[in-house]
Each structure stands twice: as C-alpha cells, then as structure tokens.
mmCIF file of C-alpha atoms and ligand atoms in Angstrom:
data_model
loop_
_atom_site.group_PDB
_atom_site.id
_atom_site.type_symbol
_atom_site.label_atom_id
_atom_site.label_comp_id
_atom_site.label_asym_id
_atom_site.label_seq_id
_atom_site.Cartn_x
_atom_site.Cartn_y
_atom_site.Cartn_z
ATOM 1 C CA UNK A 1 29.447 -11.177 31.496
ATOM 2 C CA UNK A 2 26.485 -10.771 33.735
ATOM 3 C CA UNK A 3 26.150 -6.904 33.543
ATOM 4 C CA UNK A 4 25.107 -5.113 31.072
ATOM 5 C CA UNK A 5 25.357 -1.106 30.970
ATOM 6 C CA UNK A 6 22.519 0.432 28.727
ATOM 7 C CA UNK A 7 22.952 4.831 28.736
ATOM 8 C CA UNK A 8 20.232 6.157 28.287
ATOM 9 C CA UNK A 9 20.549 9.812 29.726
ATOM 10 C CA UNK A 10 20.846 11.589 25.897
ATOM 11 C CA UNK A 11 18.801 14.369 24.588
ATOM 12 C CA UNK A 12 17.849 12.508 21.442
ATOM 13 C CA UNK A 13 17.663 15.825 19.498
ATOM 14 C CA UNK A 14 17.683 14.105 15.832
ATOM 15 C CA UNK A 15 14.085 12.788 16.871
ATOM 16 C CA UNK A 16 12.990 16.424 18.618
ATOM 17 C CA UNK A 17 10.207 16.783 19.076
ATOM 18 C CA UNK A 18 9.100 13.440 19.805
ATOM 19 C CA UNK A 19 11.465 13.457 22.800
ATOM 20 C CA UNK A 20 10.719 16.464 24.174
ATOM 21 C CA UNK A 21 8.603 14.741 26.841
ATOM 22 C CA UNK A 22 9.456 11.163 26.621
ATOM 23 C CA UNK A 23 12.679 8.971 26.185
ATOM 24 C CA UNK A 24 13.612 8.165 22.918
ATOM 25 C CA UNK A 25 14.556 4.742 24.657
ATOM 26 C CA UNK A 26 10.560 4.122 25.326
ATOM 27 C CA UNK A 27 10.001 5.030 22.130
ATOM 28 C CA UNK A 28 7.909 1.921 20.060
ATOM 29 C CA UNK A 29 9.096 -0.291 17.473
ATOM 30 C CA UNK A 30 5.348 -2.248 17.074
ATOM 31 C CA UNK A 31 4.943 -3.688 20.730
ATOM 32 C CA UNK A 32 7.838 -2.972 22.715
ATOM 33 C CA UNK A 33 10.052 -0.340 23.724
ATOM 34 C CA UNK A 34 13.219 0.120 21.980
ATOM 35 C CA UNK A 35 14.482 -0.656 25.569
ATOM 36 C CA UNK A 36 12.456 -4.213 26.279
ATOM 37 C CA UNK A 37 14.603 -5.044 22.630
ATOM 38 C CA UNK A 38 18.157 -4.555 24.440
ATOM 39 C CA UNK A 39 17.170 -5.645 28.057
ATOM 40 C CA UNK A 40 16.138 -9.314 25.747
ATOM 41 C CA UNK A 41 19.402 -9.045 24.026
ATOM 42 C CA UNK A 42 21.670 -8.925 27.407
ATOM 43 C CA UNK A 43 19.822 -11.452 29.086
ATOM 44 C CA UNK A 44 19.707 -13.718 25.668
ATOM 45 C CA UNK A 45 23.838 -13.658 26.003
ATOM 46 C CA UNK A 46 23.558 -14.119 30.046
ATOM 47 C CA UNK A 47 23.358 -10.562 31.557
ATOM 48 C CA UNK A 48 21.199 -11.015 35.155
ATOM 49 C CA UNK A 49 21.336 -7.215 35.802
ATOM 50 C CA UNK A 50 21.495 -4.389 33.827
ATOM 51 C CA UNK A 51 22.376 -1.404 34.750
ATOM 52 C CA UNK A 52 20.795 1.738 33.262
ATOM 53 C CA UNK A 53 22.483 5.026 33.283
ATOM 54 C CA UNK A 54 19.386 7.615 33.590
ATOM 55 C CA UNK A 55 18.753 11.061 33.712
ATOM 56 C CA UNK A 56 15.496 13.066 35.207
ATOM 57 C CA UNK A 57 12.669 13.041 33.437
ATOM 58 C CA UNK A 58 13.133 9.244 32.275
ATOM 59 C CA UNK A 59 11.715 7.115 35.480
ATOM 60 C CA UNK A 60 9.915 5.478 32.700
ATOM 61 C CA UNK A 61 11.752 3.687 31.541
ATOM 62 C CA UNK A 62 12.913 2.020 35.179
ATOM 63 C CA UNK A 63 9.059 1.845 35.728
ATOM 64 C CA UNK A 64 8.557 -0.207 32.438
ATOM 65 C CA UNK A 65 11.026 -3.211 34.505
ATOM 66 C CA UNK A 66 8.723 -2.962 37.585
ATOM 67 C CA UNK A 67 6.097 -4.773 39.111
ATOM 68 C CA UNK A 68 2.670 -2.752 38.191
ATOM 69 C CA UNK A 69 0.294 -4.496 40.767
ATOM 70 C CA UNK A 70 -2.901 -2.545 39.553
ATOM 71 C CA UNK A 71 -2.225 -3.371 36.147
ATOM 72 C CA UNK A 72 -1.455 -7.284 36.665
ATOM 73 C CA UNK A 73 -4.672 -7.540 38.803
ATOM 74 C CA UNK A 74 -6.959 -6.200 36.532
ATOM 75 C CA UNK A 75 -5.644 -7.924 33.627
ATOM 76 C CA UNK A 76 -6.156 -11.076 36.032
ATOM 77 C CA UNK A 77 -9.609 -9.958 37.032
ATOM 78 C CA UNK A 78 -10.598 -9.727 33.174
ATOM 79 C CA UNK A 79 -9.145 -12.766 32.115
ATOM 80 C CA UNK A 80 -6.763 -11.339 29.437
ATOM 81 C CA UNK A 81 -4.219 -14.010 30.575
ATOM 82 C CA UNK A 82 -1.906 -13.923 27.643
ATOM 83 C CA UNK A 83 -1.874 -10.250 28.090
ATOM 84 C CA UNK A 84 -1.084 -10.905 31.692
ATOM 85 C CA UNK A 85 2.033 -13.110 31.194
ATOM 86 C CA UNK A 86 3.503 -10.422 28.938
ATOM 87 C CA UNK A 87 3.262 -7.831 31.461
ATOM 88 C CA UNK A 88 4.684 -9.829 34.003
ATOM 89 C CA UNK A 89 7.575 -11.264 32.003
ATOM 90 C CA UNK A 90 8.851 -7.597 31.502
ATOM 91 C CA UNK A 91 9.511 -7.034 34.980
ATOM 92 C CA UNK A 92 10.947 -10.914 35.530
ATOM 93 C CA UNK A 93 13.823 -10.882 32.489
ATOM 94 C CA UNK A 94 16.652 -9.179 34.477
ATOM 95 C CA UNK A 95 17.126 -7.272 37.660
ATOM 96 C CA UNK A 96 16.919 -3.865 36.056
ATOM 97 C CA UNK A 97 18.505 -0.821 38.372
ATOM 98 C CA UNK A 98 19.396 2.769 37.083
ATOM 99 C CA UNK A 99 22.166 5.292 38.341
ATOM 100 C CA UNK A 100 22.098 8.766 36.662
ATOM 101 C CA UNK A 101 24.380 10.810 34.692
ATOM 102 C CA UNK A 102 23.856 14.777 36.374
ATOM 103 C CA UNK A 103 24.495 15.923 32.531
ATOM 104 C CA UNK A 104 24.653 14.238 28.998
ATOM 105 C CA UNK A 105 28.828 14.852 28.464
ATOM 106 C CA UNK A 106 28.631 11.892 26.184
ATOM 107 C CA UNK A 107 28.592 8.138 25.995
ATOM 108 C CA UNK A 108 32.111 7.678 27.496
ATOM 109 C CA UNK A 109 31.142 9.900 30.496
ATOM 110 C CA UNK A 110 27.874 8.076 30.700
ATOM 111 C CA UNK A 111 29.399 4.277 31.003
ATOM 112 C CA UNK A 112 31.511 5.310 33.583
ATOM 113 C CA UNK A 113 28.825 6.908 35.999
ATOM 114 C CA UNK A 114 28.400 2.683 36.563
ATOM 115 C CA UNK A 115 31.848 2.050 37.688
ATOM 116 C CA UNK A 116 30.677 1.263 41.151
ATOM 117 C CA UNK A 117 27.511 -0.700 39.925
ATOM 118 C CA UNK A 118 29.741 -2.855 37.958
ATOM 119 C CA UNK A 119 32.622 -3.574 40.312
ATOM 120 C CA UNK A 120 35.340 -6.352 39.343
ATOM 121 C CA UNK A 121 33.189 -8.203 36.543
ATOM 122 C CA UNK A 122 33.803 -7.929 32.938
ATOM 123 C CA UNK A 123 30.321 -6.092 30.855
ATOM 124 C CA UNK A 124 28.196 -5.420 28.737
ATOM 125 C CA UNK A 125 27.237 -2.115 26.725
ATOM 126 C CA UNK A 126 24.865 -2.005 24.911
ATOM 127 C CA UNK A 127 23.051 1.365 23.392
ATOM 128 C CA UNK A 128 18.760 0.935 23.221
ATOM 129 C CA UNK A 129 18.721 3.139 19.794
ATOM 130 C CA UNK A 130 20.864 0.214 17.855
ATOM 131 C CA UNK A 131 18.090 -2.156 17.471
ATOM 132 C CA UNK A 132 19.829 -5.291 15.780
ATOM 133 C CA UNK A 133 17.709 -8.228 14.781
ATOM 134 C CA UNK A 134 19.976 -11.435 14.786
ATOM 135 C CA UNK A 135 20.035 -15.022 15.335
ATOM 136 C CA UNK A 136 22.639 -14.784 17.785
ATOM 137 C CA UNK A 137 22.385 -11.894 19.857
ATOM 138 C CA UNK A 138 24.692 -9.423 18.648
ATOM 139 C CA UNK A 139 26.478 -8.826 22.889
ATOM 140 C CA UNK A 140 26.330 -13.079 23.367
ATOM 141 C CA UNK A 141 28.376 -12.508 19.360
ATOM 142 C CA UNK A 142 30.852 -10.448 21.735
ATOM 143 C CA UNK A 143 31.081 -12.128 24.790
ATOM 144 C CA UNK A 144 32.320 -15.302 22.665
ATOM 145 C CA UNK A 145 35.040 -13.175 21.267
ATOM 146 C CA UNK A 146 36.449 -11.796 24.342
ATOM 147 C CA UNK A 147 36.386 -15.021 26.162
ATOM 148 C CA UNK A 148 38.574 -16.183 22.922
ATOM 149 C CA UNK A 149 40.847 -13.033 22.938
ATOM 150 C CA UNK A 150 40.343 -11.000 26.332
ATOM 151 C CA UNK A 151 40.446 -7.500 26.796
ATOM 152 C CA UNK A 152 37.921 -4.930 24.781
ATOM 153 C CA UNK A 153 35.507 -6.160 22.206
ATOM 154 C CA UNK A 154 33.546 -3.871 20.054
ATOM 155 C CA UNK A 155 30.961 -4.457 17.276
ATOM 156 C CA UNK A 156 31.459 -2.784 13.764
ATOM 157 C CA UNK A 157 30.030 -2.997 10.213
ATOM 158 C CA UNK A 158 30.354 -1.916 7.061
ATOM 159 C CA UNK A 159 29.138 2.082 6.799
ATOM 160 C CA UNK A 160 28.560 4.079 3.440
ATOM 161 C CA UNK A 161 32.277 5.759 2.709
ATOM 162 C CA UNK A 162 29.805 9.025 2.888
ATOM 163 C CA UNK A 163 28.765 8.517 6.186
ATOM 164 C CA UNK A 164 31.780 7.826 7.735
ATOM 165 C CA UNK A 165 31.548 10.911 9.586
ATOM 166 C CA UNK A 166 28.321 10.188 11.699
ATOM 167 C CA UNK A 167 30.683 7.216 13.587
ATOM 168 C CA UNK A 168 33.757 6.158 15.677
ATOM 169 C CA UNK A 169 35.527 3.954 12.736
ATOM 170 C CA UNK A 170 38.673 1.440 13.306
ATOM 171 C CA UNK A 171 41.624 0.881 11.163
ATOM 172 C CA UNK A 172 41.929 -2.840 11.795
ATOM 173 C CA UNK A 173 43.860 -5.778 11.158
ATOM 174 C CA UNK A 174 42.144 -9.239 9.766
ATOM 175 C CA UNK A 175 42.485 -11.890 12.336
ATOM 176 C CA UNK A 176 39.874 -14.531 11.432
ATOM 177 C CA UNK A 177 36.321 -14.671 10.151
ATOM 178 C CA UNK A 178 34.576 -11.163 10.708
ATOM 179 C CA UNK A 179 37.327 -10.471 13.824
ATOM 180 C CA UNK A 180 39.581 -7.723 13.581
ATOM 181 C CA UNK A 181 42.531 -6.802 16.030
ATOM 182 C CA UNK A 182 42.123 -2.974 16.195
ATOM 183 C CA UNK A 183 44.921 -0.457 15.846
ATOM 184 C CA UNK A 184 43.451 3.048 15.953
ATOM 185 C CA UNK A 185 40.188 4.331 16.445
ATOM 186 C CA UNK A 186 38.986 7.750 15.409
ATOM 187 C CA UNK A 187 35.677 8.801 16.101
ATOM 188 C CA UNK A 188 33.558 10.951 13.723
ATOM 189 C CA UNK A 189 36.702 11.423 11.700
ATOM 190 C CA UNK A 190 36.312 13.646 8.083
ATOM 191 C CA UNK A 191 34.795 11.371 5.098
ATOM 192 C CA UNK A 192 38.125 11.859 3.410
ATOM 193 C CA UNK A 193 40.325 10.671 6.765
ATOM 194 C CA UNK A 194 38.519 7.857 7.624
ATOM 195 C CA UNK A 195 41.094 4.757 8.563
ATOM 196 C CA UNK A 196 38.119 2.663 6.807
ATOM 197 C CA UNK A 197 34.920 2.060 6.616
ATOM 198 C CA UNK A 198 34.118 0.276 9.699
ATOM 199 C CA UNK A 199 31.757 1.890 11.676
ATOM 200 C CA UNK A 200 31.313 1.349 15.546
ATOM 201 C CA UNK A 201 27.540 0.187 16.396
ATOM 202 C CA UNK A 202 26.680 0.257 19.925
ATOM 203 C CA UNK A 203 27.493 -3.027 21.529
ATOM 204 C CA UNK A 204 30.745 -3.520 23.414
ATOM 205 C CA UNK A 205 32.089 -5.877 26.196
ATOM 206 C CA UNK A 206 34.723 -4.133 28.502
ATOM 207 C CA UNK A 207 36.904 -5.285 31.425
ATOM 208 C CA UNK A 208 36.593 -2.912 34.566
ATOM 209 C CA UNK A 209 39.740 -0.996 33.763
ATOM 210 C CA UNK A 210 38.196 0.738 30.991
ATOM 211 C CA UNK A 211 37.100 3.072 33.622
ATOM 212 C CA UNK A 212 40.431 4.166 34.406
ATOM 213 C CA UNK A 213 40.684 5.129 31.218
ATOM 214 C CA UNK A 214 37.721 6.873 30.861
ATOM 215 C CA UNK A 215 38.579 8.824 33.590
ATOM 216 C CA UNK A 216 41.606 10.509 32.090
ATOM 217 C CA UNK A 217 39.462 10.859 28.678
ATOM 218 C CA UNK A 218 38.958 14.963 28.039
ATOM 219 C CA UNK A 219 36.206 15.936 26.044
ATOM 220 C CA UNK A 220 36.638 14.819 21.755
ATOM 221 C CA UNK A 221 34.181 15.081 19.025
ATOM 222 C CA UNK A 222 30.958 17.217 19.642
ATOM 223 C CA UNK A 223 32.474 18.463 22.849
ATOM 224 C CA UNK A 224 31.454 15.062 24.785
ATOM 225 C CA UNK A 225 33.444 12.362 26.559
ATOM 226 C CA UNK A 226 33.832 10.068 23.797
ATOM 227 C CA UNK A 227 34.024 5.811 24.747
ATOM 228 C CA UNK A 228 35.875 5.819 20.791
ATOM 229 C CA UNK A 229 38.844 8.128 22.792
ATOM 230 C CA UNK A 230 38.738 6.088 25.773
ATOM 231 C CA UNK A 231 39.264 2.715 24.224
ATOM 232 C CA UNK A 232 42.039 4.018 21.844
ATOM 233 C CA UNK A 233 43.777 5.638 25.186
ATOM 234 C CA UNK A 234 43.522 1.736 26.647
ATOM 235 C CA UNK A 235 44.667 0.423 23.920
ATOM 236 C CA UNK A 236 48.907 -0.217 24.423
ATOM 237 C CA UNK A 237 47.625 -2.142 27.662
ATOM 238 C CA UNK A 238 44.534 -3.562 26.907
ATOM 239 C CA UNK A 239 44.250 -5.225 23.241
ATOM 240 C CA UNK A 240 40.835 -4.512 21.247
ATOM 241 C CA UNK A 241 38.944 -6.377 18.827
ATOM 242 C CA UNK A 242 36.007 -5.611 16.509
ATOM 243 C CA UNK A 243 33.810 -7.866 15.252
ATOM 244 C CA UNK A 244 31.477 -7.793 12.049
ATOM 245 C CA UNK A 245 28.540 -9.164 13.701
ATOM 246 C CA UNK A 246 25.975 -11.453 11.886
ATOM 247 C CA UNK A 247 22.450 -9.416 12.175
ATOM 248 C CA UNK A 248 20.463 -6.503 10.811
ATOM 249 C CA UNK A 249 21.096 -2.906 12.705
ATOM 250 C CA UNK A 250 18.755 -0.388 12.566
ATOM 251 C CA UNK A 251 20.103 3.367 14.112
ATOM 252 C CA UNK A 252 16.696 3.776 15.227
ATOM 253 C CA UNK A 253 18.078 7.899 16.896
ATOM 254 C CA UNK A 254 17.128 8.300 13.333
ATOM 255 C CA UNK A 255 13.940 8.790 11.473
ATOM 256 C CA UNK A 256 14.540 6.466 8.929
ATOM 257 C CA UNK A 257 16.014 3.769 10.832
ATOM 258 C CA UNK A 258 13.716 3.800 13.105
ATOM 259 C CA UNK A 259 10.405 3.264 9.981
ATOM 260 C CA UNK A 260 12.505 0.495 8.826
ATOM 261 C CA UNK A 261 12.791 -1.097 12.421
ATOM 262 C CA UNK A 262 9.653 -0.914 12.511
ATOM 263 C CA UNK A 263 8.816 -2.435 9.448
ATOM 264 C CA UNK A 264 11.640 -5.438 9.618
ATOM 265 C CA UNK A 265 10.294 -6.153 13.069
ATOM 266 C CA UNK A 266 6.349 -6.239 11.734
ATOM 267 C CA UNK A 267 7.857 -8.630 8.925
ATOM 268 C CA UNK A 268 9.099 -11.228 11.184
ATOM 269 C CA UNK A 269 5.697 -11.172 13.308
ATOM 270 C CA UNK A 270 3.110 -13.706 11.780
ATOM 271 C CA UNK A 271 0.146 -11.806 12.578
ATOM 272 C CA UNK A 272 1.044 -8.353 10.842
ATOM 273 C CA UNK A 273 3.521 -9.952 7.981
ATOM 274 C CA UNK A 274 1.040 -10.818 5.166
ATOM 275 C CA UNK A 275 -1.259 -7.535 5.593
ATOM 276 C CA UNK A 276 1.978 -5.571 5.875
ATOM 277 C CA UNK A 277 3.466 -6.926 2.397
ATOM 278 C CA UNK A 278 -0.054 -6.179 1.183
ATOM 279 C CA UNK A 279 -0.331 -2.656 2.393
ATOM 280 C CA UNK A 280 3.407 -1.679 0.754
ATOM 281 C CA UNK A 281 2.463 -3.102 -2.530
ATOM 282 C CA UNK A 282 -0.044 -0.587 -2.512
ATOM 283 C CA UNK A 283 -3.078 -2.498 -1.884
HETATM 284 P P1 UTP B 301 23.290 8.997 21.010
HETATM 285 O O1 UTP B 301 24.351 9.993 20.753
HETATM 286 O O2 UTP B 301 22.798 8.175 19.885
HETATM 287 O O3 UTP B 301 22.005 9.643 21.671
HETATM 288 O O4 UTP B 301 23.751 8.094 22.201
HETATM 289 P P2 UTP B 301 21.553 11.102 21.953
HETATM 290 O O5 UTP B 301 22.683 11.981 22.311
HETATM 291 O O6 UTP B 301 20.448 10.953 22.943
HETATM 292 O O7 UTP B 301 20.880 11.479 20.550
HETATM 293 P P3 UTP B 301 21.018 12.717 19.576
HETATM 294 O O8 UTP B 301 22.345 12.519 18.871
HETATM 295 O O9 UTP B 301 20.945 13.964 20.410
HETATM 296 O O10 UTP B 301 19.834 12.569 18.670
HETATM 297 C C1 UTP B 301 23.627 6.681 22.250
HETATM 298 C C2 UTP B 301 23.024 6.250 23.597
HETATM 299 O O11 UTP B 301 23.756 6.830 24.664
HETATM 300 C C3 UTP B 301 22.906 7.571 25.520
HETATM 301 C C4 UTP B 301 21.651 7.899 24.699
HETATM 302 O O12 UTP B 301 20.523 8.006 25.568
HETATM 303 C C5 UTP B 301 21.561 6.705 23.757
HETATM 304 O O13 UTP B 301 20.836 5.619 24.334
HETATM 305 N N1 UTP B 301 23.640 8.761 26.026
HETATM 306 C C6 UTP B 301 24.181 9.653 25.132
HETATM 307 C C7 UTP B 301 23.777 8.956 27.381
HETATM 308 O O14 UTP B 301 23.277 8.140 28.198
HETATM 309 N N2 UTP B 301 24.459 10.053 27.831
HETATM 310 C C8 UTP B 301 25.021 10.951 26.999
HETATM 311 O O15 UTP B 301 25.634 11.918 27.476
HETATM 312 C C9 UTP B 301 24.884 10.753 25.599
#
C-alpha cells in the first residue's frame, strides 16, 4: 500500500462560514493542518505518495507539501532552527501530488478521479476531517487486515443508534477480534433501518478494481456518488471487511468534533497539557 488517496474537493457546508474562503482540510487542530494529521498517518503505515483529489480554490493545501524557499531561508537567516526543521519536514514526509474533481458529486466520484494516479497498486483512503489519534495508525490497522484477508477493508465503530443516519453502516458478520466480514452496506440509512450500529469512518484500503465499480455507481444518498454504494456493488466479487479500529476519532466536518480534537490533541502535547487541565477546571 504505497498510495494513499485523501479527497478533499467538498464544500464543507456544516463549518460555513469558516470555509467560505479556505479548505476545511487546512483548517487547525493546535499546530497543524487537519491535512499534515492524515499525510503522517499514510506515511506512518508506508504510503510514499499521496494523492490528493482537489478542487479550485484549494492550492493550499498542495502548497502546504511544497518547498517554501523564502520561508526556509529566513528562518535559517534568524536562527529559529527548530522552527526550520519543522517547515522542512512538511514538504519531505511523502511525495504529495493533487488531481481535481471538476464538481463535488460525492466521495465515491471523488476517489475515482485518481484511477489513473493509482494504476495497478492496492490504496489507501483516507478522509483529512476524521482525525483519529491512535497508537497504531488507524490505515497501517487496515493494511494488516487486507494483507490477512485481501480484497476491500474499511474502518467502522460503534455510532449512537440516533445517529445512525449521519453514516454508511454495515450489517456484518464476527470473524475475529474487532474484524468483521461485511454483508450489506447501506449508507445514511433511517435510524429505525439501520443493519447496526456500525458506522463507516473514513479510512479504507481498496484494490484497483474498485474503480470499475465506481464507475457503474449512479448517484445514492444526498444526490452524490456514494463509495458506501460502490463497495456494496463490488461486493459478490470482491469480499469486504470492517474493522473496529483501536484509536480515538474525532469528525472534525463538525463543530464539536473538531473543539474536542483540538482539545485531545493539546492534552497529549507536554507544553500546553498542564495549563490546559488548569484552564477547564476553571482556573
Ligand atoms: P464530507 O462529506 O465530510 O465533506 O466528505 P464535505 O462534503 O466537504 O462537508 P459537508 O458535509 O458539506 O460539511 C469527506 C471528505 O471527502 C471530500 C471532503 O473534502 C472531505 O475531505 N469530498 C467530499 C470530496 O473530495 N468530494 C466530494 O464531492 C465530497
């Protein structure tokens, strides 16, 4: 798995107006781009490119991957070495290219405007506004699953029953320790149709012929080309599992999830946990 497809072409309207002028995907959780978070997850589980599917208006985030010469020589020229080494590791972690989606007609239509980038090799997906905090990065969680098992691997967790409507949720079978062989997917499906409560997050791995399927996919839920309809089409000739990933998620396309990003990354950083934990108890 040495790709790794991020989309990144949405609107974002549930964080309007924030992204009226500026990607939700360069949007900050305390240092770093929601997008630095998943380029360090791919290459954490391997990934040496990743391929961005962009839309106008969002060079940058591209730009954020590239070498900023002015930048790195006055840093240089000031001394602010440590400051230095972070700039320049941003644009070293991956070879970081973009290929755009003409109009947002939904995730499924966005993954396959990299058909050609990805060629023959099986990939990664991951989605910026899923920030998950774990131990073992959530697509390297994958990637061990499908090397076990093949064809599609998707991640899933537990949703409130009451929410089952905001996701693509599978009706599953148990197959070992947090891996489950996946019958049906529906996505957004009504609270009181929902095959579970298993909620699709966005992290997959996919072999190539996803595409194909993609390609006959109309458009489902919301009007948009759904990757939920695609991998259910795929599914009598390509078997798909879920896993129940170890780590934190935060859906941070949402107001809320992206405060509490913000405040479970601060938590973990040594310099900002203690004043943090003093300034929510209120002092
Ligand atoms: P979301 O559905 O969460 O993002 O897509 P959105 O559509 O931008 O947000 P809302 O619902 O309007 O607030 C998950 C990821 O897929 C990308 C988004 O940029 C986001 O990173 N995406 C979505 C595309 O690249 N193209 C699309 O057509 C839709």
């Amino acid at each position: 798995m040495r790709k790794t497809v991020m989309p990144v072409a949405g609107l974002g309207t549930r964080f309007l107006p924030a992204t009226k002028a500026q990607a939700k995907e360069m949007m900050t959780v305390v240092d770093r781009p929601l997008i630095q978070y998943a380029v360090e997850e791919a290459v954490a589980a391997g990934s040496e490119k990743v391929i961005l599917v962009s839309a106008p208006g969002k060079a940058a985030i591209l730009d954020h991957f590239r070498v900023n010469s002015a930048l790195e020589s006055t840093l240089a020229a000031s001394g602010k070495e440590v400051l230095l080494e972070a700039v320049r590791s941003v644009g070293r972690m991956a070879e970081v290219s973009a290929v755009m989606q003409g109009a947002p007609l939904g995730v499924g239509h966005a993954i396959l405007q990299a058909k050609e980038a990805v060629g023959n090799d099986v990939f990664g997906v991951a989605f910026p506004d899923d920030l998950i905090l774990a131990e073992v990065p959530v697509l390297e969680q994958l990637r061990r699953v499908q090397e076990r098992y093949g064809g599609m691997v998707i991640a899933v967790e537990e949703v409130p029953a009451e929410q089952v409507d905001r996701y693509g949720v599978i009706d599953g079978e148990h197959v070992a320790d947090g891996i489950y062989r996946v019958n049906r997917l529906v996505e957004k499906p009504p609270v009181d149709q929902a095959p579970s409560t298993l909620g699709i997050v966005g992290r997959y791995v996919f072999a190539p012929a996803i595409f194909d399927s993609i390609e006959r996919t109309g458009a489902g839920a919301g009007g948009e080309i759904q990757i939920t309809d695609a991998i259910q089409a795929a599914l009598p000739t390509m078997p798909c599992h879920a896993v129940a990933f170890a780590g934190e998620r935060y859906d941070c396309g949402s107001r809320l999830g992206f405060v509490q990003a913000t405040i479970a990354v601060a938590r973990r950083d040594p310099g900002l946990a203690g004043p943090l934990a003093e300034f929510l108890a209120g002092r």
